[in-house]
Coordinates of C-alpha atoms and ligand atoms in Angstrom, one line a residue:
Chain A
M1250 CA 16.2 10.0 -13.3
T1251 CA 19.6 7.9 -12.6
D1252 CA 21.9 11.1 -11.5
K1253 CA 23.4 10.7 -8.4
K1254 CA 24.3 15.1 -9.2
D1255 CA 20.5 15.7 -7.6
K1256 CA 20.9 18.4 -5.1
P1257 CA 21.3 17.5 -1.9
A1258 CA 17.9 15.8 -0.7
P1259 CA 16.2 17.0 2.4
K1260 CA 17.6 16.2 6.0
M1261 CA 15.7 13.5 7.0
E1262 CA 15.1 14.9 10.3
E1263 CA 13.4 18.1 8.6
R1264 CA 10.9 15.4 6.3
L1265 CA 10.1 13.8 9.4
Y1266 CA 9.6 17.0 11.4
Q1267 CA 6.3 17.6 10.6
N1268 CA 5.2 13.7 11.7
R1269 CA 3.6 13.6 14.8
Y1270 CA 5.2 10.5 17.3
Q1271 CA 4.3 8.9 20.4
V1272 CA 7.8 8.4 21.2
D1273 CA 7.7 5.0 24.2
E1274 CA 11.0 6.4 26.2
G1275 CA 13.4 3.8 26.7
R1276 CA 11.9 0.6 25.1
S1277 CA 13.4 0.6 21.7
H1278 CA 11.0 -1.9 19.4
V1279 CA 13.5 -2.2 16.9
Q1280 CA 17.0 -3.9 17.9
I1281 CA 20.7 -5.0 16.6
H1282 CA 21.9 -8.1 18.1
Q1283 CA 25.6 -7.7 16.0
Q1284 CA 27.2 -10.7 14.3
N1285 CA 30.8 -11.6 15.1
K1286 CA 31.6 -11.6 12.1
G1287 CA 30.3 -8.2 11.0
D1288 CA 27.2 -7.2 9.6
S1289 CA 25.3 -9.0 7.0
P1290 CA 24.7 -7.1 3.6
E1291 CA 20.9 -6.9 4.5
L1292 CA 22.1 -5.3 7.5
Q1293 CA 24.0 -2.8 5.6
A1294 CA 21.6 -2.2 3.1
M1295 CA 18.9 -0.6 5.6
T1296 CA 21.1 2.3 6.1
D1297 CA 19.8 3.2 2.3
L1298 CA 16.5 1.4 2.5
C1299 CA 15.4 2.3 6.6
P1300 CA 12.6 5.2 4.8
A1301 CA 12.8 7.0 8.3
G1302 CA 17.2 6.7 8.4
C1303 CA 16.7 4.9 11.6
Y1304 CA 19.5 2.7 10.3
R1305 CA 23.5 4.7 10.2
L1306 CA 27.0 3.2 10.3
N1307 CA 28.6 4.1 13.6
E1308 CA 32.3 5.1 14.1
A1309 CA 33.4 1.7 13.9
G1310 CA 31.6 1.2 10.6
R1311 CA 29.0 -1.1 12.1
V1312 CA 25.3 -0.5 11.9
E1313 CA 23.4 0.9 14.2
V1314 CA 20.0 1.5 14.9
V1315 CA 17.9 4.8 16.2
A1316 CA 13.9 3.5 16.3
D1317 CA 12.9 7.1 17.6
G1318 CA 11.5 8.0 13.6
C1319 CA 10.3 5.0 12.6
M1320 CA 7.3 4.5 10.8
E1321 CA 6.6 1.2 11.5
C1322 CA 6.5 -0.5 7.7
G1323 CA 8.7 -3.5 8.8
S1324 CA 11.0 -3.4 6.2
C1325 CA 14.0 -4.1 7.8
R1326 CA 12.0 -6.8 10.1
I1327 CA 11.5 -8.5 6.4
V1328 CA 15.0 -8.1 4.4
C1329 CA 16.7 -9.3 7.5
Q1330 CA 14.7 -12.3 8.6
S1331 CA 17.0 -14.8 7.7
T1332 CA 19.9 -13.1 9.1
G1333 CA 18.7 -12.7 12.6
E1334 CA 20.3 -9.4 13.5
I1335 CA 17.1 -7.6 13.8
E1336 CA 14.8 -8.4 16.8
W1337 CA 11.2 -6.0 15.8
S1338 CA 8.3 -5.8 17.4
Y1339 CA 5.1 -3.4 17.2
P1340 CA 5.5 -0.5 20.1
R1341 CA 3.3 -0.7 23.2
G1342 CA -0.2 0.1 21.7
G1343 CA -0.4 3.4 21.6
Y1344 CA 3.0 4.6 21.0
G1345 CA 4.9 4.8 18.1
I1346 CA 4.5 6.4 14.8
L1347 CA 0.8 8.6 14.0
F1348 CA -0.5 9.7 11.2
K1349 CA -2.1 12.6 10.4
F1350 CA -3.3 11.7 6.7
G1351 CA -2.0 8.8 6.0
Chain B
M1441 CA -17.1 -6.6 29.4
T1442 CA -17.0 -10.5 28.7
D1443 CA -14.6 -12.1 28.4
H1444 CA -16.1 -14.4 25.3
F1445 CA -17.1 -13.1 22.0
D1446 CA -18.3 -14.2 19.3
A1447 CA -15.4 -12.9 17.9
I1448 CA -12.2 -10.9 18.1
V1449 CA -11.1 -8.8 15.3
V1450 CA -7.5 -8.1 14.9
G1451 CA -6.9 -4.6 13.4
A1452 CA -9.5 -1.7 12.1
G1453 CA -8.2 -0.9 9.0
P1454 CA -10.6 -1.4 5.9
S1455 CA -11.2 -5.4 6.5
G1456 CA -11.0 -5.5 9.8
N1457 CA -13.6 -2.6 9.8
A1458 CA -16.1 -4.1 7.4
A1459 CA -16.0 -7.7 9.6
A1460 CA -16.4 -6.0 12.8
Y1461 CA -19.2 -3.8 10.8
V1462 CA -21.4 -6.7 9.4
M1463 CA -20.5 -8.8 12.2
A1464 CA -22.2 -6.1 14.8
K1465 CA -24.8 -4.9 12.8
A1466 CA -26.4 -8.9 12.9
G1467 CA -26.3 -9.4 16.4
L1468 CA -23.1 -11.0 17.0
S1469 CA -20.7 -9.9 20.0
V1470 CA -17.5 -8.1 18.3
L1471 CA -14.4 -7.4 20.2
Q1472 CA -12.6 -5.3 18.0
I1473 CA -8.3 -4.1 18.8
D1474 CA -6.3 -2.4 17.2
R1475 CA -2.6 -1.0 18.1
G1476 CA -3.0 2.6 17.5
E1477 CA -4.4 5.7 19.2
Y1478 CA -7.3 5.7 16.9
P1479 CA -8.4 3.3 13.9
G1480 CA -6.3 5.1 11.2
S1481 CA -3.4 6.2 13.2
K1482 CA -1.0 3.3 11.5
N1483 CA -2.6 3.4 8.4
V1484 CA -1.7 4.6 4.7
Q1485 CA -3.6 4.5 1.5
G1486 CA -3.0 6.3 -2.0
A1487 CA -5.5 7.2 -1.5
I1488 CA -8.4 6.1 -4.2
L1489 CA -11.4 4.7 -2.4
Y1490 CA -13.3 2.6 -4.8
S1491 CA -17.3 3.3 -3.9
D1492 CA -18.6 -0.1 -4.3
A1493 CA -17.0 -2.5 -2.0
L1494 CA -17.9 0.1 0.6
E1495 CA -21.0 0.4 -0.9
R1496 CA -22.4 -2.7 0.0
I1497 CA -22.1 -2.5 3.8
I1498 CA -22.8 1.1 4.5
P1499 CA -25.1 1.9 1.5
D1500 CA -25.6 5.7 2.7
F1501 CA -21.8 6.1 3.2
R1502 CA -21.7 9.3 1.2
D1503 CA -24.0 11.1 3.3
S1504 CA -21.1 11.1 6.2
A1505 CA -17.5 9.7 5.3
P1506 CA -15.0 12.3 4.9
L1507 CA -14.2 11.9 1.0
E1508 CA -12.2 15.1 -0.6
R1509 CA -12.5 14.1 -4.4
H1510 CA -14.0 12.5 -6.7
V1511 CA -12.2 11.5 -9.7
V1512 CA -13.7 12.7 -12.9
E1513 CA -9.9 12.2 -14.6
Q1514 CA -7.5 9.6 -14.9
R1515 CA -3.9 9.8 -16.6
F1516 CA -1.2 7.7 -17.0
W1517 CA 1.9 8.5 -17.7
M1518 CA 5.2 6.7 -18.9
L1519 CA 7.7 8.7 -17.6
S1520 CA 11.2 9.7 -18.9
E1521 CA 14.5 11.7 -17.8
K1522 CA 12.5 15.1 -18.6
S1523 CA 9.1 14.4 -20.2
H1524 CA 6.2 11.9 -20.2
T1525 CA 3.8 10.1 -22.4
G1526 CA 0.9 9.9 -21.5
A1527 CA -3.3 8.7 -22.0
Q1528 CA -5.7 10.7 -20.0
Y1529 CA -9.5 9.8 -19.8
R1530 CA -11.9 12.6 -18.2
S1531 CA -15.6 12.6 -17.9
D1532 CA -18.5 14.3 -17.6
D1533 CA -20.2 10.8 -16.6
F1534 CA -17.8 10.8 -13.4
N1535 CA -20.0 13.4 -12.0
E1536 CA -22.7 11.0 -11.5
E1537 CA -25.3 11.4 -8.5
K1538 CA -23.2 8.7 -7.0
P1539 CA -19.5 8.6 -8.2
N1540 CA -17.5 5.6 -8.7
R1541 CA -14.2 6.4 -7.1
Y1542 CA -13.3 9.0 -4.3
T1543 CA -9.8 10.8 -3.1
I1544 CA -9.4 10.3 0.7
L1545 CA -7.3 10.3 3.4
R1546 CA -6.9 7.3 5.6
A1547 CA -6.5 8.9 8.9
Q1548 CA -9.7 10.2 8.6
F1549 CA -11.6 7.8 6.8
D1550 CA -10.3 5.3 9.1
K1551 CA -12.1 6.9 12.1
W1552 CA -15.1 8.0 10.4
F1553 CA -15.5 4.6 9.6
S1554 CA -14.5 2.3 12.9
K1555 CA -17.4 5.0 14.5
Q1556 CA -19.9 3.6 12.1
V1557 CA -18.3 -0.1 13.4
R1558 CA -19.0 0.7 17.2
A1559 CA -22.5 2.6 16.5
A1560 CA -23.3 -1.1 14.8
G1561 CA -22.7 -2.5 18.3
A1562 CA -19.0 -3.5 18.3
I1563 CA -16.7 -2.7 21.2
L1564 CA -13.2 -1.6 20.0
I1565 CA -10.3 -1.4 22.1
T1566 CA -7.7 1.3 20.9
E1567 CA -3.7 1.4 22.0
T1568 CA -3.9 -2.4 22.3
T1569 CA -1.4 -4.6 20.5
V1570 CA -2.2 -8.1 19.9
K1571 CA 1.0 -10.1 20.9
D1572 CA -0.1 -13.7 20.3
L1573 CA -2.5 -15.8 20.0
V1574 CA -4.1 -18.4 22.6
K1575 CA -4.5 -21.8 21.6
N1576 CA -5.7 -25.2 23.1
D1577 CA -4.9 -28.1 23.2
A1578 CA -6.2 -29.6 19.8
G1579 CA -4.4 -26.3 18.1
K1580 CA -7.8 -24.7 18.0
V1581 CA -7.5 -20.6 17.9
I1582 CA -9.6 -19.7 21.0
G1583 CA -8.6 -16.2 21.7
V1584 CA -5.8 -13.5 22.1
L1585 CA -3.0 -11.8 24.3
T1586 CA -2.9 -8.4 24.2
D1587 CA -0.2 -6.5 25.7
R1588 CA -2.5 -4.5 28.0
E1589 CA -2.8 -6.1 32.0
G1590 CA -5.0 -9.3 32.0
G1591 CA -5.5 -12.5 31.0
P1592 CA -6.3 -13.3 27.3
I1593 CA -10.0 -13.3 25.7
F1594 CA -11.7 -15.3 24.1
A1595 CA -13.5 -15.7 21.3
D1596 CA -15.7 -18.4 18.8
V1597 CA -13.4 -17.2 15.9
V1598 CA -10.5 -14.8 15.9
V1599 CA -10.6 -12.7 12.5
L1600 CA -7.0 -11.3 11.1
A1601 CA -7.1 -8.2 9.6
E1602 CA -3.7 -7.3 10.6
G1603 CA -2.5 -6.0 7.6
V1604 CA 0.4 -6.6 5.4
N1605 CA 2.7 -7.3 7.9
G1606 CA 1.2 -10.1 9.3
V1607 CA 3.1 -10.4 12.4
V1608 CA 0.2 -11.9 14.6
G1609 CA -0.1 -14.5 12.9
Q1610 CA 3.2 -15.2 12.0
R1611 CA 4.6 -15.7 15.1
A1612 CA 1.8 -18.2 16.2
G1613 CA 2.9 -19.9 13.1
L1614 CA -0.3 -20.1 11.2
R1615 CA 2.2 -18.3 8.5
P1616 CA 5.5 -17.9 6.9
E1617 CA 7.3 -15.4 7.2
I1618 CA 6.6 -12.5 4.7
K1619 CA 9.7 -12.6 1.3
P1620 CA 11.4 -9.2 0.4
N1621 CA 9.9 -9.9 -3.8
H1622 CA 6.5 -10.3 -2.5
V1623 CA 6.3 -6.6 -0.9
A1624 CA 6.5 -2.8 -1.9
L1625 CA 8.0 -0.5 0.4
A1626 CA 5.9 3.2 -1.0
V1627 CA 6.8 6.7 0.7
K1628 CA 4.2 9.5 -0.1
E1629 CA 4.6 13.0 1.3
T1630 CA 1.3 14.9 1.6
H1631 CA 1.5 18.7 0.0
F1632 CA -1.3 21.2 1.4
L1633 CA -2.0 23.6 -1.4
P1634 CA -5.3 26.4 -1.5
E1635 CA -8.3 24.3 -2.9
E1636 CA -8.4 26.9 -5.7
T1637 CA -4.7 26.6 -6.8
I1638 CA -5.8 22.3 -7.7
R1639 CA -8.8 23.4 -9.2
E1640 CA -6.9 26.0 -11.3
R1641 CA -3.9 23.3 -12.2
F1642 CA -5.7 20.7 -12.9
N1643 CA -8.1 22.0 -14.4
L1644 CA -11.0 21.1 -12.7
A1645 CA -14.7 22.5 -12.6
G1646 CA -15.2 21.8 -9.2
E1647 CA -14.0 21.9 -6.0
E1648 CA -15.7 18.0 -5.5
D1649 CA -13.9 17.0 -8.7
G1650 CA -10.7 15.0 -8.5
V1651 CA -7.5 13.7 -11.2
V1652 CA -5.5 10.6 -10.5
I1653 CA -2.1 10.3 -12.1
E1654 CA -0.6 7.1 -12.5
V1655 CA 3.0 6.8 -13.2
I1656 CA 5.8 4.7 -14.4
G1657 CA 9.2 4.4 -16.1
S1658 CA 12.1 6.1 -15.4
V1659 CA 9.9 7.3 -11.6
S1660 CA 11.2 3.9 -10.3
S1661 CA 14.9 3.8 -12.1
G1662 CA 15.3 0.7 -13.1
M1663 CA 13.4 -1.1 -9.9
V1664 CA 9.7 -2.8 -10.0
G1665 CA 7.6 0.1 -8.9
T1666 CA 5.2 2.7 -10.1
G1667 CA 4.5 6.5 -8.8
F1668 CA 1.5 8.3 -8.2
L1669 CA -0.3 11.2 -7.6
Y1670 CA -3.5 12.5 -6.4
T1671 CA -5.1 15.3 -5.7
N1672 CA -7.2 16.1 -2.5
K1673 CA -9.5 18.8 -1.4
E1674 CA -6.7 20.7 0.3
S1675 CA -3.9 19.0 -0.8
I1676 CA -1.8 16.4 -3.2
S1677 CA -0.6 12.7 -1.7
I1678 CA 2.5 11.6 -3.8
G1679 CA 4.2 8.5 -3.1
V1680 CA 6.3 6.3 -5.1
G1681 CA 7.0 2.2 -4.4
C1682 CA 9.2 -0.5 -5.4
I1683 CA 10.1 -4.6 -4.6
L1684 CA 11.4 -4.5 -1.8
S1685 CA 13.7 -6.9 -2.6
D1686 CA 14.8 -4.7 -5.1
F1687 CA 15.8 -1.3 -2.8
A1688 CA 18.0 -4.1 -0.7
Q1689 CA 19.4 -4.7 -4.0
T1690 CA 19.6 -1.2 -5.6
R1691 CA 20.4 0.5 -2.5
V1692 CA 18.6 3.6 -3.6
P1693 CA 17.3 4.9 -0.8
P1694 CA 13.0 5.5 -1.1
Y1695 CA 13.1 9.5 -0.2
E1696 CA 15.3 10.3 -2.8
L1697 CA 13.3 8.2 -4.9
L1698 CA 10.6 10.4 -4.3
D1699 CA 12.4 13.7 -4.4
R1700 CA 13.6 12.8 -7.5
F1701 CA 9.6 12.4 -8.6
K1702 CA 8.9 15.6 -7.4
R1703 CA 11.7 17.4 -9.2
H1704 CA 10.7 16.0 -12.2
P1705 CA 9.4 19.1 -15.0
S1706 CA 6.3 17.4 -15.1
V1707 CA 5.3 17.3 -11.4
A1708 CA 7.5 20.1 -9.5
P1709 CA 5.0 22.9 -11.6
L1710 CA 2.3 20.8 -10.2
L1711 CA 3.5 21.0 -6.3
K1712 CA 5.3 24.3 -6.6
G1713 CA 4.7 26.9 -3.7
A1714 CA 3.0 24.0 -2.0
E1715 CA 3.8 23.2 2.1
M1716 CA 4.6 19.3 3.0
K1717 CA 2.6 18.6 5.8
E1718 CA 3.1 14.6 6.4
Y1719 CA 5.7 12.0 5.3
V1720 CA 4.9 8.5 5.7
A1721 CA 6.2 4.5 4.7
H1722 CA 4.2 1.3 4.7
L1723 CA 4.2 -1.9 2.8
I1724 CA 1.8 -3.2 -0.2
P1725 CA 1.7 -6.6 -0.6
E1726 CA 2.1 -7.1 -4.4
G1727 CA 3.4 -10.8 -4.1
G1728 CA 0.1 -11.7 -6.3
Y1729 CA -1.7 -14.6 -6.1
D1730 CA 0.9 -16.9 -6.1
A1731 CA 1.6 -14.7 -2.0
I1732 CA -1.3 -15.5 -0.3
P1733 CA -1.2 -17.6 3.1
T1734 CA -3.1 -20.2 4.0
L1735 CA -6.6 -18.2 4.8
T1736 CA -8.3 -20.7 7.0
G1737 CA -7.8 -23.0 10.3
D1738 CA -9.8 -23.9 13.1
G1739 CA -11.0 -20.9 15.4
W1740 CA -9.2 -18.6 12.5
L1741 CA -9.5 -16.2 9.5
I1742 CA -7.6 -13.9 7.5
V1743 CA -9.1 -10.7 5.3
G1744 CA -8.0 -7.9 4.1
D1745 CA -3.3 -7.2 3.5
A1746 CA -2.6 -9.8 5.6
G1747 CA -4.0 -12.1 3.1
Q1748 CA -2.0 -10.5 0.3
F1749 CA -5.4 -9.2 -1.1
V1750 CA -4.2 -6.4 -3.3
N1751 CA -4.7 -5.6 -7.2
A1752 CA -1.2 -4.0 -8.3
V1753 CA -2.0 -3.8 -12.0
H1754 CA -4.8 -1.3 -11.2
R1755 CA -3.4 -0.3 -7.7
E1756 CA -6.4 -2.1 -5.8
G1757 CA -6.5 -2.7 -2.4
S1758 CA -8.9 -1.3 0.1
N1759 CA -11.6 -2.5 -2.0
L1760 CA -10.6 -6.3 -1.5
A1761 CA -10.1 -5.8 2.2
M1762 CA -13.4 -4.4 2.4
T1763 CA -14.6 -7.3 1.0
S1764 CA -13.3 -9.9 2.2
G1765 CA -13.7 -8.6 5.5
R1766 CA -17.6 -8.6 4.3
L1767 CA -17.4 -12.1 3.2
A1768 CA -15.9 -13.6 6.4
A1769 CA -18.5 -11.9 8.2
E1770 CA -21.4 -12.9 6.1
S1771 CA -20.0 -17.0 6.1
L1772 CA -19.6 -16.4 10.2
I1773 CA -22.9 -15.0 10.6
Q1774 CA -24.4 -18.4 9.0
L1775 CA -22.3 -20.7 10.7
K1776 CA -23.3 -18.8 14.0
A1777 CA -26.8 -19.6 12.6
E1778 CA -26.7 -23.1 11.8
G1779 CA -25.1 -23.5 15.0
K1780 CA -21.6 -24.7 13.4
P1781 CA -18.4 -25.2 14.9
V1782 CA -15.5 -22.2 13.2
T1783 CA -13.6 -24.9 12.4
N1784 CA -11.6 -25.2 9.2
E1785 CA -13.9 -27.6 7.3
N1786 CA -16.6 -25.0 8.4
L1787 CA -14.5 -22.1 7.1
K1788 CA -14.7 -23.4 3.4
L1789 CA -17.6 -21.1 3.3
Y1790 CA -15.3 -18.1 3.6
R1791 CA -13.0 -19.9 0.9
D1792 CA -15.6 -20.8 -1.5
K1793 CA -17.4 -17.2 -1.2
L1794 CA -13.6 -15.2 -1.7
A1795 CA -13.3 -18.0 -4.8
D1796 CA -16.8 -16.5 -6.4
S1797 CA -15.7 -12.8 -5.9
F1798 CA -13.8 -10.4 -7.9
V1799 CA -11.0 -10.5 -5.1
M1800 CA -9.6 -14.2 -6.2
K1801 CA -10.7 -14.0 -9.6
D1802 CA -8.9 -11.0 -10.3
L1803 CA -5.6 -12.4 -8.4
K1804 CA -5.5 -15.4 -10.3
K1805 CA -6.2 -13.3 -13.7
Y1806 CA -3.1 -11.6 -13.2
R1807 CA -1.2 -14.5 -11.2
K1808 CA 1.6 -14.0 -13.7
V1809 CA 2.3 -10.5 -13.5
P1810 CA 4.5 -10.1 -10.0
H1811 CA 6.7 -13.3 -12.5
L1812 CA 7.0 -11.2 -15.5
L1813 CA 8.1 -8.1 -14.3
E1814 CA 10.6 -9.3 -11.9
R1815 CA 12.1 -11.3 -15.0
N1816 CA 11.6 -8.4 -17.2
R1817 CA 12.5 -5.5 -15.7
Q1818 CA 12.7 -3.5 -19.5
L1819 CA 8.5 -3.6 -19.4
L1820 CA 9.5 -0.7 -17.3
T1821 CA 12.3 0.7 -18.4
T1822 CA 12.9 0.3 -22.0
Y1823 CA 10.2 0.6 -23.5
P1824 CA 8.9 4.0 -21.3
S1825 CA 12.4 5.6 -22.5
A1826 CA 12.1 4.7 -26.4
L1827 CA 8.4 5.8 -26.8
N1828 CA 9.2 9.2 -24.8
R1829 CA 12.1 9.2 -27.3
A1830 CA 9.6 8.7 -30.6
F1831 CA 7.8 11.1 -29.6
Q1832 CA 9.9 13.7 -29.1
S1833 CA 11.0 13.0 -32.6
F1834 CA 7.5 12.7 -34.0
L1835 CA 6.5 16.2 -32.7
R1836 CA 9.5 18.0 -33.5
V1837 CA 10.2 19.9 -36.7
D1838 CA 13.6 20.0 -37.7
G1839 CA 13.7 19.4 -41.9
V1840 CA 13.9 16.0 -41.4
D1841 CA 11.4 13.6 -43.9
K1842 CA 8.6 11.8 -41.9
R1843 CA 9.7 8.6 -42.9
T1844 CA 13.4 8.5 -41.9
K1845 CA 12.2 9.5 -38.9
E1846 CA 9.9 6.6 -38.5
A1847 CA 12.6 4.5 -39.6
E1848 CA 14.6 5.9 -37.0
A1849 CA 11.9 5.5 -34.6
L1850 CA 11.7 2.1 -35.0
R1851 CA 15.8 1.2 -35.5
D1852 CA 16.3 3.1 -31.7
L1853 CA 13.2 0.6 -30.4
K1854 CA 15.0 -2.7 -32.1
K1855 CA 18.6 -1.2 -31.0
A1856 CA 17.2 -0.6 -27.2
R1857 CA 15.8 -3.9 -27.0
G1858 CA 18.3 -5.6 -29.0
G1859 CA 16.2 -7.3 -31.5
W1860 CA 12.5 -7.7 -32.6
L1861 CA 12.8 -10.9 -31.6
R1862 CA 13.4 -9.8 -28.1
M1863 CA 10.0 -7.6 -28.4
A1864 CA 7.7 -10.4 -29.9
S1865 CA 8.9 -11.9 -27.1
D1866 CA 8.0 -8.9 -24.8
L1867 CA 4.8 -8.6 -26.2
F1868 CA 3.5 -12.0 -26.3
K1869 CA 4.8 -12.8 -22.3
V1870 CA 2.6 -9.7 -22.1
A1871 CA 0.0 -11.1 -23.5
R1872 CA 0.2 -14.2 -21.5
A1873 CA 0.4 -12.6 -18.6
W1874 CA -3.2 -10.5 -18.8
R1875 CA -5.3 -13.0 -19.9
Ligands
FAD2134 C1 0.9 4.0 -0.2 C2 -0.1 2.9 -0.9 C3 -1.2 3.4 -1.5 C4 -2.2 2.4 -1.6 N1 -3.2 3.1 -3.0 C5 -4.3 2.1 -3.1 C6 -5.1 3.0 -3.2 O1 -5.3 4.0 -4.4 N2 -6.7 2.8 -3.2 C7 -6.7 1.4 -2.5 O2 -7.6 0.9 -2.7 N3 -5.7 0.8 -1.8 C8 -4.5 1.1 -1.9 N4 -3.6 0.6 -1.1 C9 -3.7 -0.5 -0.2 C10 -4.8 -0.3 0.7 O3 -4.1 0.6 1.9 C11 -4.5 -1.3 1.8 O4 -5.0 -2.5 1.1 C12 -5.7 -1.7 2.9 O5 -5.3 -0.8 3.4 C13 -5.7 -2.8 3.6 O6 -6.8 -2.8 4.5 P1 -6.2 -4.2 6.1 O7 -7.3 -3.7 6.8 O8 -6.3 -5.3 5.2 O9 -5.0 -3.8 6.6 P2 -4.3 -2.3 7.4 O10 -5.3 -0.9 6.6 O11 -2.9 -2.2 6.9 O12 -4.6 -2.4 8.6 C14 -4.4 -3.0 9.9 C15 -5.1 -2.6 10.8 O13 -4.4 -3.9 11.7 C16 -3.7 -2.8 13.0 N5 -2.7 -3.8 13.5 C17 -1.9 -4.3 13.1 N6 -1.2 -5.4 14.0 C18 -1.8 -5.2 15.3 C19 -1.8 -5.9 16.7 N7 -1.0 -6.6 16.5 N8 -2.8 -5.6 17.5 C20 -3.5 -4.7 17.0 N9 -3.2 -4.1 15.5 C21 -3.0 -4.3 15.0 C22 -3.1 -1.8 12.4 O14 -3.2 -1.0 13.7 C23 -4.3 -1.8 11.2 O15 -5.2 0.1 12.1 C24 -2.2 1.5 -1.1 C25 -1.4 1.2 -0.4 C26 -0.1 2.1 0.0 C27 0.9 1.2 1.6
SF4_2135 S1 10.4 -1.0 10.5 FE1 10.7 1.0 8.5 S2 10.9 2.6 9.4 FE2 10.9 1.0 11.1 S3 13.2 0.9 10.9 FE3 12.1 -0.5 10.3 S4 13.3 0.4 8.0 FE4 12.5 1.5 9.3

């Protein structure tokens, strides 16, 4: 299963559409501290690695995060721990992802 | 609410619920705190529930717990691009009065477990994130700080049942940050189908009977990882997980891996027509014995995933979580009865109980497996695909004589691995890690 020619995957919005969230408006629990020298390979990898597709490249080619779909897995926190680019905490109690089945 | 408890339990997953239940039953004053809207709303599992660990805590759990199906058949698949080679074990013995394994949906199961914990007398506050631990001048943990208004809450001991990320323990400096090669990132979807359809597709006699499938091989695209497919009453749980550092290196998006698994010709017919109703992601501690952090200190101890208590080889975690929670509770009950303070020294009791249990014994047994797989990816790639090729050649009737076919299969295997010596060495390494 190494093919890249597969049918395009369903869009992330469609995949997350069924999930329940309690979004804490205006308080993102994941933030990027951009480094002047550019984004680390670890942070760049997050654009593929984040299971909720929260990390994207902006027009300037820099990595951005929009954590509304975040499932709070903690992967970005662990992968980027040594680069210091990510500030991560759990959402306030009661906010964030709400699994129906888990 | 009093502001001093015998114990504060951080987290209401299986480990925290087990600890809180056992302590509350014994009459200790217990405060349990969970950040979810309800216990389970942040939690993910495959999910297979192992009866034994829960039975030792709540013997009659079958009367009220939300169980999906009991497992009558286990399949193991070695996947390659278009095929799978498998083994399966089904037995009517599994249709016993008290079945040994069930499939569950964690969000619902955790809610049920939490209800039992509260009935036993523990106080639960949800929608509350523990931000930090409070220590006294001597460095002993004496309470917690939450994101609710009001000051710290105090207790004789804080039980850290906070799950794999272990953020509270880390921020308080009790443990190091997790390494990317010590956790697997898993993604999973729940696909709904009518109950009878599941019964027919999996050849099941009753609506209580279930099948679980564990998968290795091309499902992980060369990374260290596995896939799974479990039958629930009216849904199928399907997921795949690989070591986080492998994802970071290959940059294969986890959901693409899952989509390829779903499209596999052996899998697609099982899911046909199903409606996907949830997509989840969660980490699994898979560093094994050598990744276990310091488990106790003055006024605190760690249970469950926070302690890396997962047996990745056997796909067991929730039972290690419940067992460590129960053993921690029993230790704390004993210390209280003897009037001893909860110091690191006195918590040797918990460390000893753990060491004596299957939790540590199994983790120790498979201590070398994570390193083995990290350094020997061929075990999850070369062999499954060579085996699938051999089976195809063996089964295909095409005028080639059998002896030639056998010789070809062996030559193919030797070529794939680059020589017999390498294969012998692989075998030796596996045998050694397994012992
Ligand atoms: C995809 C997948 C499949 C799995 N399959 C199986 C399986 O089939 N069988 C099996 O036995 N195991 C399986 N496991 C492992 C199993 O899910 C875990 O071992 C188990 O959930 C660990 O329980 P726990 O109580 O230690 O942690 P968790 O279940 O993670 O619970 C931690 C709790 O703490 C709360 N919390 C965390 N931080 C805070 C904070 N700061 N403040 C307040 N609350 C907090 C969370 O809300 C959560 O409720 C699987 C895991 C995954 C991800
Ligand atoms: S915690 Fe997980 S889901 Fe959330 S942004 Fe980080 S990688 Fe993505």
